[in-house]
Structures are given as structure tokens and as C-alpha cells.
Amino acid sequence: MFNANMPYRNLGKNGIKVSQFSLGGWTTFGGTVKDATTIHSILHLAYESGINFFDIADVYAKGESELMMGAVLREFPRHELVISSKVFWPMSDDINDKGLSRKHIHESIHKSLKRIGTDYLDIYYCHRYDTETPVEETVRIMDDLIHQGKILYWGTSEWTGQQIQEAIDICEKGGYYKPAVEQPQYNLLVREKMETDVIAKAVQHGMGLTTWSPLASGLLSGKYDDGIKEGRLSKIEWLKDTLYTEDNVRKVKAMKKIADEMECSRSQLALAWIAAQKGISSVILGATRIEQLQENLGALKVNITPEVDRELKQLFK
Ligand SMILES: NC(=O)c1ccc[n+]([C@@H]2O[C@H](COP(=O)([O-])OP(=O)(O)OC[C@H]3O[C@@H](n4cnc5c(N)ncnc54)[C@H](OP(=O)(O)O)[C@@H]3O)[C@@H](O)[C@H]2O)c1
């Protein structure tokens, strides 16, 4: 894949290139968006706009996201795509159907490959750190999966710098493939862990960073300025409780002035800001409607100057 309108970035120091903006399926495809035609049109717009990286997880809509995104992704040439999935969260009540044990990862990768309809994943993420499994056990099965050709790179998601270092030390000692990428939450409202811990660790080890929830589940778009009438925060209670605070809404409202001056929307400004930060390989977008993806891709035209960066960091400190 090559599209002159889309910048492509190396995944850290690794050779594989991912589009600056990518598309994921958390809560949306197979979840709040069940209509196959809508999913088809959103994924086609993404592909036609130069997005080559599609992010899924076994647990998204309990396998439905892999099934529904996979059905569309199979329409594109496989070699052009970077497809990721993840493992960790429970998929059933079965005592072994969760976590990062050799057993669960072995069972889970085969189910994910089958649901997506592909022979291999480009990236396979450990969806959280597992306190009940020795990290060496996880590292060695990930290394095995790379040797078996079932995955090309493995990564972590929401691990701390120290946990990443633990895995890297084991890899260096044993000669195993190291994690190539970390997938953290990062947006104007959630910055601390990334900026005080994770970015430095990823850069130190040449790992890529593919960031999630860039619009804080839509809050940064400004759609909740006057309360929650529709959208994700009206459907998912715990997200509303975490994100919808007076202080967050005040900051998002204040951001409008900066966006207006730059003649872009707040969504576009928030997305362009992440892409401009150190170490970022790809910003994973989410969309329930094709118009949202269209608007969000307009972030490619937004230039974050050092002054705008400072102004935003000051506002969202
Ligand atoms: N590794 C992890 O633990 C983890 C966790 C979460 C997500 N992720 C990945 O990151 C991806 C993106 O995360 P996310 O979906 O939370 O991203 P997000 O950009 O923070 O939220 C996306 C949601 O915001 C709303 N939205 C998007 N664009 C909008 C616009 N221009 N105007 C108004 N509303 C808009 C839509 O929801 P509504 O229309 O329903 O309001 C959309 O589904 C996920 O799909 C997944 O692949 C990973």
C-alpha cells in the first residue's frame, strides 16, 4: 500500500511501516456498530485513504470485532495490511481462557486467526501485564509464535516502563525476540504515564508506540459540551464516570478557541497533537460513522507548531 496523502512511519526502529493514523474496533465494530454495510464502508474509506494498520482484539465484542473486521479486510490484498490482535482478557469462564500463559496464548492465537481469516498477524499484543504468569513464559511463547510464522512482531499494551524492561531483560538473556511495540492510552486528557514513563522506555529500546483512545472516547470532539445526549458516553457507564468530569469538560470547551483560530475541528486538533509527539508510530482512530472518519482524517492537514503544542500542554496540564 502506498497513498501519497498518508504519512507512513516505522514501528519504532523496526522495518515495518504503519500509517500515521490507523483504525481499531474497540466497542464499535460488532459492538455498537453491528450493521455490516456500515462497517464495510468505514473500513473501505480507511483503506482508500491510505490506512494500512487495523487494530483488533479477541475480546472486542467477544470475537465479533475480529469476525466483522476480518470479513472486510479479506477484500484487500493481505500483504498490504498490518493487522494486529491481542490476548489477555477473559473470553469465557474457563479458568485457562484468560491471561498470558503459554496455554491461553496458544489457544487464543488460533481462534483469532480463524475469526479474522488470516494465516498470520503482523502484531500480537499482550493486552495487559499478567501478575499470575511469569513474564519468561509469555516471552517464550511469543518468540515461538514468531518462529512458527503465526505472528511477525509482538507487543505489550498498558505495561509500565519497568514491566517492559523486565521482558526486554529476559529476551536479551535468552536470545528471544523482544517486544517491538507498546500500545498505551494517550490523549490530551490522559498524558502522565506516557510522558513520565512509557515514551522514554519505548524510545530507549526502539519500540514503536501505537496509541489508543485519541479523542478520549469522543469527549475531545466537544460533542458533550452541553451534556450527554447520545454517543459512547451515553452507552458505557464506566467510561462516563471516568471521563465526564467538570474539569475535563472545561478544558475541552477552552480548546475550541485554539481550534477555531487554526480553522480545524477540536477532533482534528486533538489527533494532530498526538501524531506530533515524540515516539508515536500510529494514532489508532475509532469511528461509528463514516463522517467521523472523514473528519478525523482531516487532522493530516493540521500543523502543530511548537507554540500550539505549548498552548495545548498548558491548557491540559
Ligand atoms: N490496547 C487497549 O487497551 C485499547 C483500549 C481502547 C482502545 N484501543 C484501540 O484504540 C482504538 C481507538 O480507541 P477509541 O475508539 O477509544 O478512540 P477515540 O477516538 O477516543 O473514540 C472513538 C469514538 O469517539 C466518537 N468519535 C470519533 N470521532 C468523532 C468525531 N469526529 N466527532 C464526534 N465523535 C467522534 C465515536 O463514538 P460514538 O459515535 O459512539 O460517540 C468513536 O467510536 C480502538 O478501536 C482500539 O483498536 C486499545
mmCIF file of C-alpha atoms and ligand atoms in Angstrom, residues 24-26 28 55 60 86 127-128 157-158 183 212-218 221 223-224 231-232 235 267 284-288 292 295-296, ligand 1:
data_model
loop_
_atom_site.group_PDB
_atom_site.id
_atom_site.type_symbol
_atom_site.label_atom_id
_atom_site.label_comp_id
_atom_site.label_asym_id
_atom_site.label_seq_id
_atom_site.Cartn_x
_atom_site.Cartn_y
_atom_site.Cartn_z
ATOM 1 C CA GLY A 24 -9.491 -0.015 15.552
ATOM 2 C CA GLY A 25 -12.660 -1.845 16.536
ATOM 3 C CA TRP A 26 -12.995 -1.432 20.325
ATOM 4 C CA THR A 28 -17.607 -0.257 17.764
ATOM 5 C CA ASP A 55 -6.199 -2.932 15.264
ATOM 6 C CA TYR A 60 -13.634 -6.733 21.344
ATOM 7 C CA LYS A 86 -4.476 -9.036 21.363
ATOM 8 C CA HIS A 127 -3.324 -6.749 26.259
ATOM 9 C CA ARG A 128 -2.202 -6.121 29.878
ATOM 10 C CA SER A 157 -0.351 -2.850 25.923
ATOM 11 C CA GLU A 158 -0.608 -0.699 29.052
ATOM 12 C CA GLN A 183 0.061 0.245 22.887
ATOM 13 C CA TRP A 212 -5.406 4.349 21.814
ATOM 14 C CA SER A 213 -8.486 6.452 22.615
ATOM 15 C CA PRO A 214 -7.063 9.586 20.969
ATOM 16 C CA LEU A 215 -10.328 11.503 21.450
ATOM 17 C CA ALA A 216 -10.915 10.189 24.994
ATOM 18 C CA SER A 217 -13.888 8.199 23.642
ATOM 19 C CA GLY A 218 -15.185 11.248 21.735
ATOM 20 C CA SER A 221 -14.528 16.359 19.924
ATOM 21 C CA LYS A 223 -19.826 16.668 21.412
ATOM 22 C CA TYR A 224 -20.526 16.541 25.154
ATOM 23 C CA GLY A 231 -22.708 8.750 21.679
ATOM 24 C CA ARG A 232 -20.391 6.337 23.513
ATOM 25 C CA LYS A 235 -23.934 3.910 26.414
ATOM 26 C CA SER A 267 -11.133 16.363 16.974
ATOM 27 C CA ILE A 284 -5.425 4.443 16.392
ATOM 28 C CA LEU A 285 -8.744 6.044 15.467
ATOM 29 C CA GLY A 286 -12.217 4.830 16.351
ATOM 30 C CA ALA A 287 -15.400 5.637 14.418
ATOM 31 C CA THR A 288 -19.048 4.631 14.462
ATOM 32 C CA GLN A 292 -16.373 10.763 11.805
ATOM 33 C CA GLU A 295 -13.464 14.455 9.689
ATOM 34 C CA ASN A 296 -10.719 12.764 11.687
HETATM 35 N N1 LIG B 1 -4.976 -1.546 23.991
HETATM 36 C C1 LIG B 1 -6.045 -1.164 24.650
HETATM 37 O O1 LIG B 1 -6.221 -1.477 25.838
HETATM 38 C C2 LIG B 1 -7.074 -0.349 23.930
HETATM 39 C C3 LIG B 1 -8.145 0.226 24.649
HETATM 40 C C4 LIG B 1 -9.060 1.008 23.936
HETATM 41 C C5 LIG B 1 -8.916 1.178 22.579
HETATM 42 N N2 LIG B 1 -7.883 0.576 21.900
HETATM 43 C C6 LIG B 1 -7.718 0.715 20.440
HETATM 44 O O2 LIG B 1 -7.765 2.092 20.065
HETATM 45 C C7 LIG B 1 -8.808 2.282 19.109
HETATM 46 C C8 LIG B 1 -9.363 3.674 19.200
HETATM 47 O O3 LIG B 1 -9.860 3.908 20.524
HETATM 48 P P1 LIG B 1 -11.225 4.682 20.727
HETATM 49 O O4 LIG B 1 -12.293 4.067 19.873
HETATM 50 O O5 LIG B 1 -11.444 4.778 22.181
HETATM 51 O O6 LIG B 1 -10.824 6.104 20.092
HETATM 52 P P2 LIG B 1 -11.443 7.563 20.367
HETATM 53 O O7 LIG B 1 -11.062 8.386 19.194
HETATM 54 O O8 LIG B 1 -11.021 8.059 21.703
HETATM 55 O O9 LIG B 1 -13.005 7.336 20.412
HETATM 56 C C9 LIG B 1 -13.680 6.956 19.244
HETATM 57 C C10 LIG B 1 -15.169 7.230 19.398
HETATM 58 O O10 LIG B 1 -15.421 8.628 19.564
HETATM 59 C C11 LIG B 1 -16.521 9.012 18.739
HETATM 60 N N3 LIG B 1 -15.978 9.857 17.661
HETATM 61 C C12 LIG B 1 -14.923 9.596 16.831
HETATM 62 N N4 LIG B 1 -14.689 10.620 16.007
HETATM 63 C C13 LIG B 1 -15.583 11.582 16.321
HETATM 64 C C14 LIG B 1 -15.820 12.874 15.812
HETATM 65 N N5 LIG B 1 -15.073 13.383 14.831
HETATM 66 N N6 LIG B 1 -16.820 13.608 16.364
HETATM 67 C C15 LIG B 1 -17.579 13.104 17.366
HETATM 68 N N7 LIG B 1 -17.415 11.864 17.885
HETATM 69 C C16 LIG B 1 -16.408 11.106 17.372
HETATM 70 C C17 LIG B 1 -17.137 7.725 18.235
HETATM 71 O O11 LIG B 1 -18.034 7.181 19.216
HETATM 72 P P3 LIG B 1 -19.625 7.467 19.279
HETATM 73 O O12 LIG B 1 -20.102 7.815 17.907
HETATM 74 O O13 LIG B 1 -20.204 6.204 19.808
HETATM 75 O O14 LIG B 1 -19.767 8.586 20.270
HETATM 76 C C18 LIG B 1 -15.922 6.815 18.163
HETATM 77 O O15 LIG B 1 -16.235 5.451 18.167
HETATM 78 C C19 LIG B 1 -9.793 1.159 19.437
HETATM 79 O O16 LIG B 1 -10.682 0.865 18.399
HETATM 80 C C20 LIG B 1 -8.834 0.014 19.701
HETATM 81 O O17 LIG B 1 -8.350 -0.519 18.491
HETATM 82 C C21 LIG B 1 -6.966 -0.168 22.564
#
